[in-house]
Short mmCIF file of C-alpha atoms and ligand atoms in Angstrom, two decimals:
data_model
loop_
_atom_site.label_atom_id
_atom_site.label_comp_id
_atom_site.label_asym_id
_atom_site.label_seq_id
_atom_site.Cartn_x
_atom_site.Cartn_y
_atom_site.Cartn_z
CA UNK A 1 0.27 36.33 6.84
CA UNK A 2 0.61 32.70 7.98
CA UNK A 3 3.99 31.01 6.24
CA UNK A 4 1.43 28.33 5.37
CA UNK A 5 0.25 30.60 2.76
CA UNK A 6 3.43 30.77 0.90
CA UNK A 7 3.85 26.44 0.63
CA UNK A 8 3.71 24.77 -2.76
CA UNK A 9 1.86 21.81 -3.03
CA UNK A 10 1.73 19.73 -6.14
CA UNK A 11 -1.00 17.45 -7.47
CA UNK A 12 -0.69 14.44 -9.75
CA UNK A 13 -3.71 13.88 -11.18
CA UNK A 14 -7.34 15.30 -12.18
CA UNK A 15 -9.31 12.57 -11.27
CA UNK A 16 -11.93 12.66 -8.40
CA UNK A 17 -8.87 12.32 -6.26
CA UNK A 18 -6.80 15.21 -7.07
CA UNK A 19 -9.61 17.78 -7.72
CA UNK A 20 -10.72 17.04 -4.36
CA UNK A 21 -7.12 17.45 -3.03
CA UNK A 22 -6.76 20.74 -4.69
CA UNK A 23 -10.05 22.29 -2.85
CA UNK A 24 -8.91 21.61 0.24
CA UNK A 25 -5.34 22.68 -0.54
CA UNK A 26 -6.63 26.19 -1.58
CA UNK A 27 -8.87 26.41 1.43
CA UNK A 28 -5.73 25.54 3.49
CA UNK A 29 -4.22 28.64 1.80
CA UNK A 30 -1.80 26.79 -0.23
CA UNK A 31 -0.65 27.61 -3.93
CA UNK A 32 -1.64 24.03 -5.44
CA UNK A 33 -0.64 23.05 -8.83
CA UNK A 34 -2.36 19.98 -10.65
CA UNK A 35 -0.58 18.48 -13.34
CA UNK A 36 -2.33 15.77 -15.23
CA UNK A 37 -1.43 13.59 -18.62
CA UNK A 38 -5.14 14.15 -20.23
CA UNK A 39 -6.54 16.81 -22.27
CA UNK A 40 -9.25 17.69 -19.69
CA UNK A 41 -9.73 16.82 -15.62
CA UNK A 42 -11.98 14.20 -14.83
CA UNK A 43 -9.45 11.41 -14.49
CA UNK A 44 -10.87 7.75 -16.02
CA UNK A 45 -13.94 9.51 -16.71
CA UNK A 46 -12.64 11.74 -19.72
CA UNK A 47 -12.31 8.70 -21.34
CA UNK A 48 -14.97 5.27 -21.06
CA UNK A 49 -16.57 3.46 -23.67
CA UNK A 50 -19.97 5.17 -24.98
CA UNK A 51 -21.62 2.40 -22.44
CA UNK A 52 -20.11 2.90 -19.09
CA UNK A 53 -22.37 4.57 -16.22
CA UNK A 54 -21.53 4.95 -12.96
CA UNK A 55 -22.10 1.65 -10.86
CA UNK A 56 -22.12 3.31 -7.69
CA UNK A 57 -25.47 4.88 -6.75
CA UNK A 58 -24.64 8.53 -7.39
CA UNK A 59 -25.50 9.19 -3.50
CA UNK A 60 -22.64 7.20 -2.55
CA UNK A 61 -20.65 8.61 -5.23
CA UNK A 62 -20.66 12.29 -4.25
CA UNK A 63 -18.35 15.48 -2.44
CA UNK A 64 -19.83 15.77 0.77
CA UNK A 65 -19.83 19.80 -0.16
CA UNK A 66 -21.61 19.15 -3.43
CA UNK A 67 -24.51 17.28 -4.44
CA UNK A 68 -25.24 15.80 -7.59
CA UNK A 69 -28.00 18.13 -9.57
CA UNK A 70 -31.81 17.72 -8.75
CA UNK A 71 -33.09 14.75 -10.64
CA UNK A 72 -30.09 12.66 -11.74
CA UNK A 73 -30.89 9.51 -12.13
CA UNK A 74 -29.31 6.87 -9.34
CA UNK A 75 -26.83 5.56 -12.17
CA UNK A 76 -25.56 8.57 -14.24
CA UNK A 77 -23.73 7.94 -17.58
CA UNK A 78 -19.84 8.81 -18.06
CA UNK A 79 -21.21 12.37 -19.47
CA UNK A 80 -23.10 12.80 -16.47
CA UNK A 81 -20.18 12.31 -13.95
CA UNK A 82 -17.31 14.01 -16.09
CA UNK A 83 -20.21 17.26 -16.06
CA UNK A 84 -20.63 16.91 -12.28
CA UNK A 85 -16.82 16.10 -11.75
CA UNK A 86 -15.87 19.72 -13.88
CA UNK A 87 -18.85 21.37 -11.93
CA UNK A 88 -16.76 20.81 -8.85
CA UNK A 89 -13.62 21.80 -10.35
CA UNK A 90 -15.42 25.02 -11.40
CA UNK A 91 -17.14 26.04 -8.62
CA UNK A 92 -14.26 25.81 -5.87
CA UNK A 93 -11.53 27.56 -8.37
CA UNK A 94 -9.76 23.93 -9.17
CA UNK A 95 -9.54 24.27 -12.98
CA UNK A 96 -7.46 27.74 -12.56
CA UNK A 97 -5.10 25.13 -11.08
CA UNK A 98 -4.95 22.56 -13.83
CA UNK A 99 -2.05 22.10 -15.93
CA UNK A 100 -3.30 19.69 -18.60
CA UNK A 101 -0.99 17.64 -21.08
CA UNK A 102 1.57 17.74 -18.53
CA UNK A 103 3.00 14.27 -17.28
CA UNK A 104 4.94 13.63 -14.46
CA UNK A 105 7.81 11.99 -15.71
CA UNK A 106 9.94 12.08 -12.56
CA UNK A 107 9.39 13.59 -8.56
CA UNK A 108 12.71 13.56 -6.17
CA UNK A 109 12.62 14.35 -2.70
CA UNK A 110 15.48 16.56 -1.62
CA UNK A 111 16.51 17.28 1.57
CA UNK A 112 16.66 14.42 3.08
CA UNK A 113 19.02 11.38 2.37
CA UNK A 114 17.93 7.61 1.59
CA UNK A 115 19.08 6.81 5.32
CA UNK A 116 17.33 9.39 6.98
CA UNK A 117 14.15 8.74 5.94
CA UNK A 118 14.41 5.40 6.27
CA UNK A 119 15.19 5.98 9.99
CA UNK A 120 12.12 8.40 10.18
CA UNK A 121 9.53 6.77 12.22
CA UNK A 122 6.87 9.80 10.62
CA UNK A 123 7.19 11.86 7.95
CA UNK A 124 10.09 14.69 7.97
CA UNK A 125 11.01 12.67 11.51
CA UNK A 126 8.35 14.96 12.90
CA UNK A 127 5.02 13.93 11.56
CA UNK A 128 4.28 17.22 9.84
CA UNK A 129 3.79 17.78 6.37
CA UNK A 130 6.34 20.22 5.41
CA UNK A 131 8.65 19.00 7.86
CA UNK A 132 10.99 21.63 9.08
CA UNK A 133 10.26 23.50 6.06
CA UNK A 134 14.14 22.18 4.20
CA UNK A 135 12.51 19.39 2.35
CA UNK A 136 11.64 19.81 -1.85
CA UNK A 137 9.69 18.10 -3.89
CA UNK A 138 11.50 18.08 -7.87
CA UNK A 139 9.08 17.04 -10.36
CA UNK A 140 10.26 16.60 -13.74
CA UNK A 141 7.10 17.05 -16.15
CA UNK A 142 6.85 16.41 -19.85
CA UNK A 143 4.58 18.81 -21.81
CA UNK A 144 3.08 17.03 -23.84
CA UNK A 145 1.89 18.83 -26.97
CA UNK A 146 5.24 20.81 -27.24
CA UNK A 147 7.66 17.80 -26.23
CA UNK A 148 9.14 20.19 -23.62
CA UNK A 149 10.20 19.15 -19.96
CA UNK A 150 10.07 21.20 -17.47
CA UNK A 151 11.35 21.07 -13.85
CA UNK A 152 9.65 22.61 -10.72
CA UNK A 153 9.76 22.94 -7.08
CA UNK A 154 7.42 22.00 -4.46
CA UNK A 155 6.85 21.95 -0.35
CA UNK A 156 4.53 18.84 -0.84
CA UNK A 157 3.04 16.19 -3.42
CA UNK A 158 -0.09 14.47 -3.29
CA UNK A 159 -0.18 11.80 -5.73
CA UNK A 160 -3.92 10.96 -6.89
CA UNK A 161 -2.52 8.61 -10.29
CA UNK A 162 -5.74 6.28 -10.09
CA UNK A 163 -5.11 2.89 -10.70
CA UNK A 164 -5.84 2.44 -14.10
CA UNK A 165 -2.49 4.02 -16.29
CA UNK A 166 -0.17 1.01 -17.08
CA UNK A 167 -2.05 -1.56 -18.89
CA UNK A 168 -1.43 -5.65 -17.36
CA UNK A 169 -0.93 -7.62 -20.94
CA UNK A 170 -0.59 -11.79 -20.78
CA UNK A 171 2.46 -12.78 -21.67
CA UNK A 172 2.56 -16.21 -24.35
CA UNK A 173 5.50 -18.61 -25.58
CA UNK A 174 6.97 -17.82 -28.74
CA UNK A 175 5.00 -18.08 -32.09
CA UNK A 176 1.78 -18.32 -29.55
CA UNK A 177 1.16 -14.76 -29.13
CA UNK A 178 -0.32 -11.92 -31.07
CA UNK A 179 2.93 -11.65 -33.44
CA UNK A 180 0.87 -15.10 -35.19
CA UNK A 181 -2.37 -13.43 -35.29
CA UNK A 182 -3.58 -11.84 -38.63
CA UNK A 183 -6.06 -9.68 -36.96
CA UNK A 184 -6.18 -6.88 -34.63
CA UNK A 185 -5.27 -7.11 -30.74
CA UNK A 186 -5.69 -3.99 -28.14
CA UNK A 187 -6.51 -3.66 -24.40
CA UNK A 188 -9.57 -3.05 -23.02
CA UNK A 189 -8.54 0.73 -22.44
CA UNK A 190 -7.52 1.46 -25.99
CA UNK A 191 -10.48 0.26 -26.83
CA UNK A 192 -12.23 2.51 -24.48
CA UNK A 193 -10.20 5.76 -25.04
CA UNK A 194 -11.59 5.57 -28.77
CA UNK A 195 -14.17 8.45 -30.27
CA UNK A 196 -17.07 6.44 -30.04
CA UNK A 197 -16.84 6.82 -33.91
CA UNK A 198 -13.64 4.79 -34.31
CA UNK A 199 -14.50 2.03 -31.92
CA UNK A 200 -18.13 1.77 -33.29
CA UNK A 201 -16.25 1.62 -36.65
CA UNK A 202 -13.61 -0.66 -35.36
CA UNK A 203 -16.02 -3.44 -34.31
CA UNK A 204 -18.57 -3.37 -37.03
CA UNK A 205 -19.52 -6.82 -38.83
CA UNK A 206 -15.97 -7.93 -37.29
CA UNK A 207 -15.77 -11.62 -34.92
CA UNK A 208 -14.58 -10.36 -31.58
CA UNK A 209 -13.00 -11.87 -28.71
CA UNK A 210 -12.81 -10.24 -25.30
CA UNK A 211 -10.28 -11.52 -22.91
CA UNK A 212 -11.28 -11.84 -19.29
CA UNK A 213 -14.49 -11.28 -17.08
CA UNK A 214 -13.44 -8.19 -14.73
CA UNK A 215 -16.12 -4.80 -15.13
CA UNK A 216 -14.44 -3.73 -18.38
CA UNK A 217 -15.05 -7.23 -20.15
CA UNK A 218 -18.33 -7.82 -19.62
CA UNK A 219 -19.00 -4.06 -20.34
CA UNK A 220 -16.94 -4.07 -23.84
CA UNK A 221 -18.27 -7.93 -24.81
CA UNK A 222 -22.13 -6.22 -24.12
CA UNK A 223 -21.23 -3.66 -26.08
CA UNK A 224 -19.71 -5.84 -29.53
CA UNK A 225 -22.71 -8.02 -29.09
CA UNK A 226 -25.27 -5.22 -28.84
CA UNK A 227 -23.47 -3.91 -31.98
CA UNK A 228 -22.79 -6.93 -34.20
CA UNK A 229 -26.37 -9.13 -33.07
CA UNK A 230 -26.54 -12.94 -33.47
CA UNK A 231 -24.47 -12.53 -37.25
CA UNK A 232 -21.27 -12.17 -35.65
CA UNK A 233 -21.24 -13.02 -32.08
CA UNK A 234 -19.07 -11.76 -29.76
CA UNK A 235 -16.98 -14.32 -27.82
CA UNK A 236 -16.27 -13.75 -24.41
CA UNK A 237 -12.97 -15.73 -22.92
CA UNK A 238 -12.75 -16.17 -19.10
CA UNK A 239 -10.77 -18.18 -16.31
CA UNK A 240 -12.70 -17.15 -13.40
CA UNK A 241 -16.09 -15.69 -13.02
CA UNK A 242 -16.69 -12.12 -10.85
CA UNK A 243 -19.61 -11.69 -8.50
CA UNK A 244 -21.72 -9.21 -11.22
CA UNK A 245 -24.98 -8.12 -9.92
CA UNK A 246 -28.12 -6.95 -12.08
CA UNK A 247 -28.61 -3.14 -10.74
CA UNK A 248 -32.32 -3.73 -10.28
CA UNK A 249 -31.31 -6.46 -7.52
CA UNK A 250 -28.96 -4.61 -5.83
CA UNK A 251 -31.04 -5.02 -2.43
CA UNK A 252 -28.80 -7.68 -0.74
CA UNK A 253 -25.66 -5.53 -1.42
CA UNK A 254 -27.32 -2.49 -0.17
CA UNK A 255 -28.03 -3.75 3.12
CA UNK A 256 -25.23 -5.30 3.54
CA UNK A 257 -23.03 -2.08 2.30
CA UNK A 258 -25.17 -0.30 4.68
CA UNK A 259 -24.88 -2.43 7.69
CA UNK A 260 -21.43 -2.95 7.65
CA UNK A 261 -20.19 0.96 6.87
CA UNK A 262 -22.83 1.79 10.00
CA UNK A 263 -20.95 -0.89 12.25
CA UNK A 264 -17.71 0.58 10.92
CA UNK A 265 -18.72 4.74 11.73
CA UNK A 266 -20.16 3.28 15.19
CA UNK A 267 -16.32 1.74 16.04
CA UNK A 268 -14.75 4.89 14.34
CA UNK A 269 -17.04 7.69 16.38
CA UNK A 270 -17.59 5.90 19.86
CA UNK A 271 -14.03 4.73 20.52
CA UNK A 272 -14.97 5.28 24.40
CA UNK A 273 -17.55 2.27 24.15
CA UNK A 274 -15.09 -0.09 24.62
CA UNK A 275 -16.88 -2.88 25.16
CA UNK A 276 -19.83 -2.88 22.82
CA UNK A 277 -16.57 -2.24 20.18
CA UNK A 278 -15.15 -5.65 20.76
CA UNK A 279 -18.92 -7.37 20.84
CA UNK A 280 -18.91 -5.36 17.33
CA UNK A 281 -15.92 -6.61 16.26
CA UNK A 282 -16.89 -10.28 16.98
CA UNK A 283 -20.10 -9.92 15.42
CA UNK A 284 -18.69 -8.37 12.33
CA UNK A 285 -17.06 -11.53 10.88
CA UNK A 286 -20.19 -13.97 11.32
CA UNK A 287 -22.67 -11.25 10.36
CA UNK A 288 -20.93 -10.85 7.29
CA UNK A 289 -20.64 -14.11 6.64
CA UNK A 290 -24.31 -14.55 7.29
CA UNK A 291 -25.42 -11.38 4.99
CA UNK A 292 -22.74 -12.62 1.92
CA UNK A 293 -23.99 -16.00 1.90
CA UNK A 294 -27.81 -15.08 1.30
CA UNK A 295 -27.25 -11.96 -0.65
CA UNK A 296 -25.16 -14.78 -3.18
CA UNK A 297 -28.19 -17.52 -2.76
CA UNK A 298 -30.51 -14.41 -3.69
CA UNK A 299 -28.12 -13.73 -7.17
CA UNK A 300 -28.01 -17.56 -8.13
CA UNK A 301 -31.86 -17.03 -7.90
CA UNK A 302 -32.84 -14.11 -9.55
CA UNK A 303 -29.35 -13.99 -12.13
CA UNK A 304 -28.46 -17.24 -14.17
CA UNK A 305 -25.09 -17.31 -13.93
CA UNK A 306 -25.63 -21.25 -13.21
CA UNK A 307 -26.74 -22.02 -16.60
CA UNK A 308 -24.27 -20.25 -17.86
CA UNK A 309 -21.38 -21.14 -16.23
CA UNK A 310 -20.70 -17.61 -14.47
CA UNK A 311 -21.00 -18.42 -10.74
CA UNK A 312 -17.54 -17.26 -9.26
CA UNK A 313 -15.01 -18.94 -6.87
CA UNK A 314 -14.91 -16.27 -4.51
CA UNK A 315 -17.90 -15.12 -2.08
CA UNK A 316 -19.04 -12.23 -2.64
CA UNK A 317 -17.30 -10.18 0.14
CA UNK A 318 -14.38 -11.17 -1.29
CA UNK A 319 -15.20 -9.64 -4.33
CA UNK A 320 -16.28 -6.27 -2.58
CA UNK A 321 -13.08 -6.03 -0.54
CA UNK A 322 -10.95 -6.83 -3.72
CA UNK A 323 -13.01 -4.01 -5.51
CA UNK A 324 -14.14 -6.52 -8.22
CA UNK A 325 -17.56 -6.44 -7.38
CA UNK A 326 -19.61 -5.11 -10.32
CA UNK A 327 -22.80 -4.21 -12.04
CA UNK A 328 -23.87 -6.71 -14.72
CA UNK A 329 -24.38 -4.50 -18.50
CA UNK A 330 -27.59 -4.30 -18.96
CA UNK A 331 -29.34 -7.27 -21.03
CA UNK A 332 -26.05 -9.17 -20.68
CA UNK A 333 -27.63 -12.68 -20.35
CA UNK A 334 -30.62 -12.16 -22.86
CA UNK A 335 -27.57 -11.30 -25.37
CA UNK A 336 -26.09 -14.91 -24.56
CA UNK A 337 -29.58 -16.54 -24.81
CA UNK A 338 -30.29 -14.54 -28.64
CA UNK A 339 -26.86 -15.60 -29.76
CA UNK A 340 -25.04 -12.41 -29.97
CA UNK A 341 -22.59 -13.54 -27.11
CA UNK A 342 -20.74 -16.51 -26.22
CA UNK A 343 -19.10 -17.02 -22.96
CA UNK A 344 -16.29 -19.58 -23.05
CA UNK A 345 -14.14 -20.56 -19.93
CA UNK A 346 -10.54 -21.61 -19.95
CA UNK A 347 -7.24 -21.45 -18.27
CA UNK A 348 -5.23 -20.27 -20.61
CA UNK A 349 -5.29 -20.02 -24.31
CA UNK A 350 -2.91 -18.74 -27.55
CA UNK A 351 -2.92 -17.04 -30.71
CA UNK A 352 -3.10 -19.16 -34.15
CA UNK A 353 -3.46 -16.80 -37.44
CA UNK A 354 -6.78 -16.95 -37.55
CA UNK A 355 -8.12 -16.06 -34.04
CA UNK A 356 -7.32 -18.37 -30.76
CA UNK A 357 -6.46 -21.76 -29.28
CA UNK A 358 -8.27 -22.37 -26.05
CA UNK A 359 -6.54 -24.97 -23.60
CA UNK A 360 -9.72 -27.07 -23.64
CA UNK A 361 -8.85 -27.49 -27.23
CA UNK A 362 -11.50 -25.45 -28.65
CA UNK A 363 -10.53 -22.70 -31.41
CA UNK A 364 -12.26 -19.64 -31.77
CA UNK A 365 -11.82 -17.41 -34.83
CA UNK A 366 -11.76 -13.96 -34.41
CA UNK A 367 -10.66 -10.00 -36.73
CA UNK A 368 -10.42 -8.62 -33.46
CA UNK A 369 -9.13 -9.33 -29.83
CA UNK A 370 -9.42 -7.13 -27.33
CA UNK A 371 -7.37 -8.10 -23.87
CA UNK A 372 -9.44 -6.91 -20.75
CA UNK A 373 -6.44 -8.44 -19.17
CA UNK A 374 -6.03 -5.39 -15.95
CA UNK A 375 -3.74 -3.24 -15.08
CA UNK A 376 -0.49 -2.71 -13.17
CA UNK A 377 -1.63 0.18 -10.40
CA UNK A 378 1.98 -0.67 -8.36
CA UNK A 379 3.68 0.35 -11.72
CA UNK A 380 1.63 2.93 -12.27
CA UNK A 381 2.78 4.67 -8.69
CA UNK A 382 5.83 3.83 -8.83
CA UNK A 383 6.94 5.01 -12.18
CA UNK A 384 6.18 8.67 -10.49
CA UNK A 385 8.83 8.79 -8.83
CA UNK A 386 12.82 8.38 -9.97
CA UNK A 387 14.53 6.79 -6.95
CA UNK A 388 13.97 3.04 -6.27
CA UNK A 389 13.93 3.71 -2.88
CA UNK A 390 10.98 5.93 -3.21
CA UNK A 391 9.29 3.99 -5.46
CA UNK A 392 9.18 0.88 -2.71
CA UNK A 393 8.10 2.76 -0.23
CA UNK A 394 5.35 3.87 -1.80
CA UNK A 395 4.21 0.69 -3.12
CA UNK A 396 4.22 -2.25 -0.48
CA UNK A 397 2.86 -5.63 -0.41
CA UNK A 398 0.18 -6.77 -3.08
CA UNK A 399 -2.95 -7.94 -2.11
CA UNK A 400 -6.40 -9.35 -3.24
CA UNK A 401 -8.33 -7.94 -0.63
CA UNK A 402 -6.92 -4.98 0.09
CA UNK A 403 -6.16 -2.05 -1.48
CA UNK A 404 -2.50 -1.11 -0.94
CA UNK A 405 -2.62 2.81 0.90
CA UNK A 406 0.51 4.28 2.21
CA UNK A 407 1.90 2.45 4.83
CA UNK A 408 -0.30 -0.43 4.46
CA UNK A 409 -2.40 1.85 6.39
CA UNK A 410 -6.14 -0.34 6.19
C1 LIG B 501 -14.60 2.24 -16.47
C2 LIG B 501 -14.52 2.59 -15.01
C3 LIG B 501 -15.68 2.68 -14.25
C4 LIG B 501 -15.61 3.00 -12.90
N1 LIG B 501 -16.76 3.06 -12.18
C5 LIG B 501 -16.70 3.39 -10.86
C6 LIG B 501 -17.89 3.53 -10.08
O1 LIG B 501 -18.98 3.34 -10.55
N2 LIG B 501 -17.76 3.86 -8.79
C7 LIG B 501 -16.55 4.07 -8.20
O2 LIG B 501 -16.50 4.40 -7.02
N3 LIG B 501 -15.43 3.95 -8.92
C8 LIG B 501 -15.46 3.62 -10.22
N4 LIG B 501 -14.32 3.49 -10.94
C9 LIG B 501 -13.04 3.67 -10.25
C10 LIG B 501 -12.42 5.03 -10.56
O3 LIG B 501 -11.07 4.80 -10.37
C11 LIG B 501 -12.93 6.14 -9.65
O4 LIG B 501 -14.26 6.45 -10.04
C12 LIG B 501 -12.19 7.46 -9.75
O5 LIG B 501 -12.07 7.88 -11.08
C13 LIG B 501 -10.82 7.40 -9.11
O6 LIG B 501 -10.34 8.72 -9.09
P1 LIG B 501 -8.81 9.07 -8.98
O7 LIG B 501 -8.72 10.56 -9.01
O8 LIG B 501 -8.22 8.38 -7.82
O9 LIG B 501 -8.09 8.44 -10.26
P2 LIG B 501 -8.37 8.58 -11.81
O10 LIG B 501 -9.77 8.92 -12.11
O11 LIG B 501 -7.79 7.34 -12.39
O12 LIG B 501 -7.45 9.83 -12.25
C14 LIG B 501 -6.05 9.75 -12.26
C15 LIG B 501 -5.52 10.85 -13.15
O13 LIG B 501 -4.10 10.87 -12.99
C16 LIG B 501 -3.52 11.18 -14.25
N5 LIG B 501 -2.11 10.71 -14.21
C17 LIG B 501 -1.67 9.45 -13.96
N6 LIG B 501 -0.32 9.42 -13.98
C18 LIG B 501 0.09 10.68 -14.26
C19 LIG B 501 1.36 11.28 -14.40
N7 LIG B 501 2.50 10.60 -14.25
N8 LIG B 501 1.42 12.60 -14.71
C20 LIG B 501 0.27 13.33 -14.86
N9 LIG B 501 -0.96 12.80 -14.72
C21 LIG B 501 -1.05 11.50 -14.42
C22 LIG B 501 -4.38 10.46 -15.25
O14 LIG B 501 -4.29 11.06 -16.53
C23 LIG B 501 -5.77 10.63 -14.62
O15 LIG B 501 -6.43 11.75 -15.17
C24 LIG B 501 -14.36 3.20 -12.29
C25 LIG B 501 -13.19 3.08 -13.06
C26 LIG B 501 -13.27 2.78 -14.39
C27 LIG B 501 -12.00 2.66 -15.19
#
């Protein structure tokens, strides 16, 4: 039997990302374990609001070893993706794998000392995974329904956290901030890890505010608006306005998508083509440039951000590299136009008792505020792991445009 057989490999996380890991780690012949905070795998789509469908085409949005089920429709709803994501899990022996309620509180490499693997140029000095086979992984993991911790041992880790754990909440001078505010303030993903129940029941005939214009404001402000109509509008607070595209006009993105990932497999499988590489590669930049600025021209069109103040700063490639391209909720402007939302734009704003100050002087009274303020996906990685050192290797530089991979690999 190959020693490969015998190696440990932890997983953290039952997202897309660490079901996907765990396949491949059985077919290696490993003995994965997945250990994942939730109640069920799935990752961010075990819990949405009753709204959210997927924004991705489902084609693009798919195992290469398993396709979505005859007839799904091009956007499925959260239901439809959690089935299809458990259908995966099920069918290549994942959920066997799956310790649930089980956090990762704290994973130490041993074996190796701060300076040595600071002086390793690869991995384990030698590039391969398990090293020279001396190296542990120690992950310390809280149980979560008995309160227990546990300690165990590993060969490897593959850390698949998502981005979306630690919640990014504006800070405000004092007697400016929620602690004034006789109402009710949550993030966007409280919100959405409700029952649909208790959110429905949360919002109902209340005045609500949603902070910020990312995907998850726009979706919850739809959703308060569809629920409360025109008698108690929703308010919707932004600073800056995100490129967020009606799905029946996604035509411009599509070809765009598509003629920039078929520029990028060309470069990727025909390395030898040396030349027509670089010609590529000087194309690229003014092709994209030419296919971003009348995709946007086509949105102004067709979407009227104008009139309502929603055009963004950025172009939209911008967006799409910083992943904060998204699709607009459905009916979103004809909401605005029957009342039932208002979209107000400021730089900053504070809490009175009664709802908020806006810094264009404007007040805007409110039961409930919900911040769709971000998240913190660096302090989300790095809380994983317990030595500093660790935790900046695995997180480096912050970017807009790019998302950070290990290594800055890009
Ligand atoms: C509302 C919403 C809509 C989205 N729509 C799309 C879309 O249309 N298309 C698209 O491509 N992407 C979309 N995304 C992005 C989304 O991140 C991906 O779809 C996908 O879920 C990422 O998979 P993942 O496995 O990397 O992470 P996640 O799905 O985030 O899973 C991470 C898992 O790790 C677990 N975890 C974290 N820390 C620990 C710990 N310390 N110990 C144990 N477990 C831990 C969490 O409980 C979670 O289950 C969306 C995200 C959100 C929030």
């Amino acid at each position: 039997m190959d020693s490969s057989n015998k190696k440990r490999v932890a997983i953290i996380g039952a997202g897309p990302s660490g079901l996907a890991a765990c396949k491949h780690a059985l077919a290696k012949g490993f003995v994965p374990v997945i250990f994942d905070s939730g109640a069920s795998v799935g990752g961010v789509w075990t819990r949405t609001l009753a709204s959210t469908k997927l924004q991705t085409p489902a084609a693009a949005f798919q195992f290469s070893d398993f396709p979505w089920p005859a007839g799904t429709s091009e956007f499925p709803s959260h239901d439809q993706v959690l089935a299809y994501l458990t259908a995966y899990a099920r069918k290549f022996g994942v959920l066997e794998c799956v310790k649930l309620g089980s956090k990762v509180v704290g994973a130490e490499y041993s074996g190796a000392s701060e300076k040595e693997v600071t002086a390793w140029d690869r991995w384990s000095g030698n590039g391969e995974a398990f090293g020279d086979g001396s190296g542990e992984w120690h992950l310390t993991v809280q149980h979560i329904e008995s309160g227990s911790i546990q300690k165990y041992e590993f060969d490897f880790l593959i850390v698949c956290v998502g981005r979306y754990g630690v919640t990014k909440i504006p800070t405000f001078p004092p007697n400016k901030g929620p602690e004034v505010f006789h109402g009710k303030v949550l993030h966007a993903q409280d919100y959405s890890h409700m029952e649909d129940r208790d959110a429905a029941e949360l919002i109902r005939g209340k005045r609500v505010v949603v902070v910020g214009s990312g995907k998850s404001g726009l979706d919850t402000a739809a959703e308060c608006a569809e629920a409360n109509g025109s008698k108690y509008p929703c308010t919707l607070i932004y600073r800056t306005a995100n490129w967020m595209v009606d799905h029946k006009l996604t035509w411009g993105l599509n070809v765009s998508k598509r003629t920039t990932t078929r520029l990028a497999e060309l470069m990727v499988h025909k390395p030898e083509e040396g030349f027509a590489l670089s010609l590529l590669a000087t194309l690229l930049t003014p092709l994209r440039w030419l296919l971003s600025t009348v995709t946007e021209t086509y949105y102004k069109m067709h979407i009227p951000m104008r009139k309502n103040g929603m055009v963004p700063d950025c172009t939209i490639s911008q967006s799409l590299l910083g992943w904060k391209l998204g699709l607009l909720p459905d009916r979103f402007y004809d909401l605005v136009d029957e009342g039932s939302l208002v979209l107000n734009k400021c730089d900053s704003f504070s809490f009175c008792a009664d709802g908020l100050v806006l810094d264009t002087g404007k007040r805007v009274e409110a039961d409930v505020v919900i911040l769709a303020t971000g998240f913190n996906p660096d302090q989300l990685l790095r809380s994983v792991f317990t030595s500093p050192w660790v935790r900046d290797i695995v997180s480096g530089a912050s970017s807009d445009t790019m998302l950070p991979l290990y290594r800055q690999v890009d």
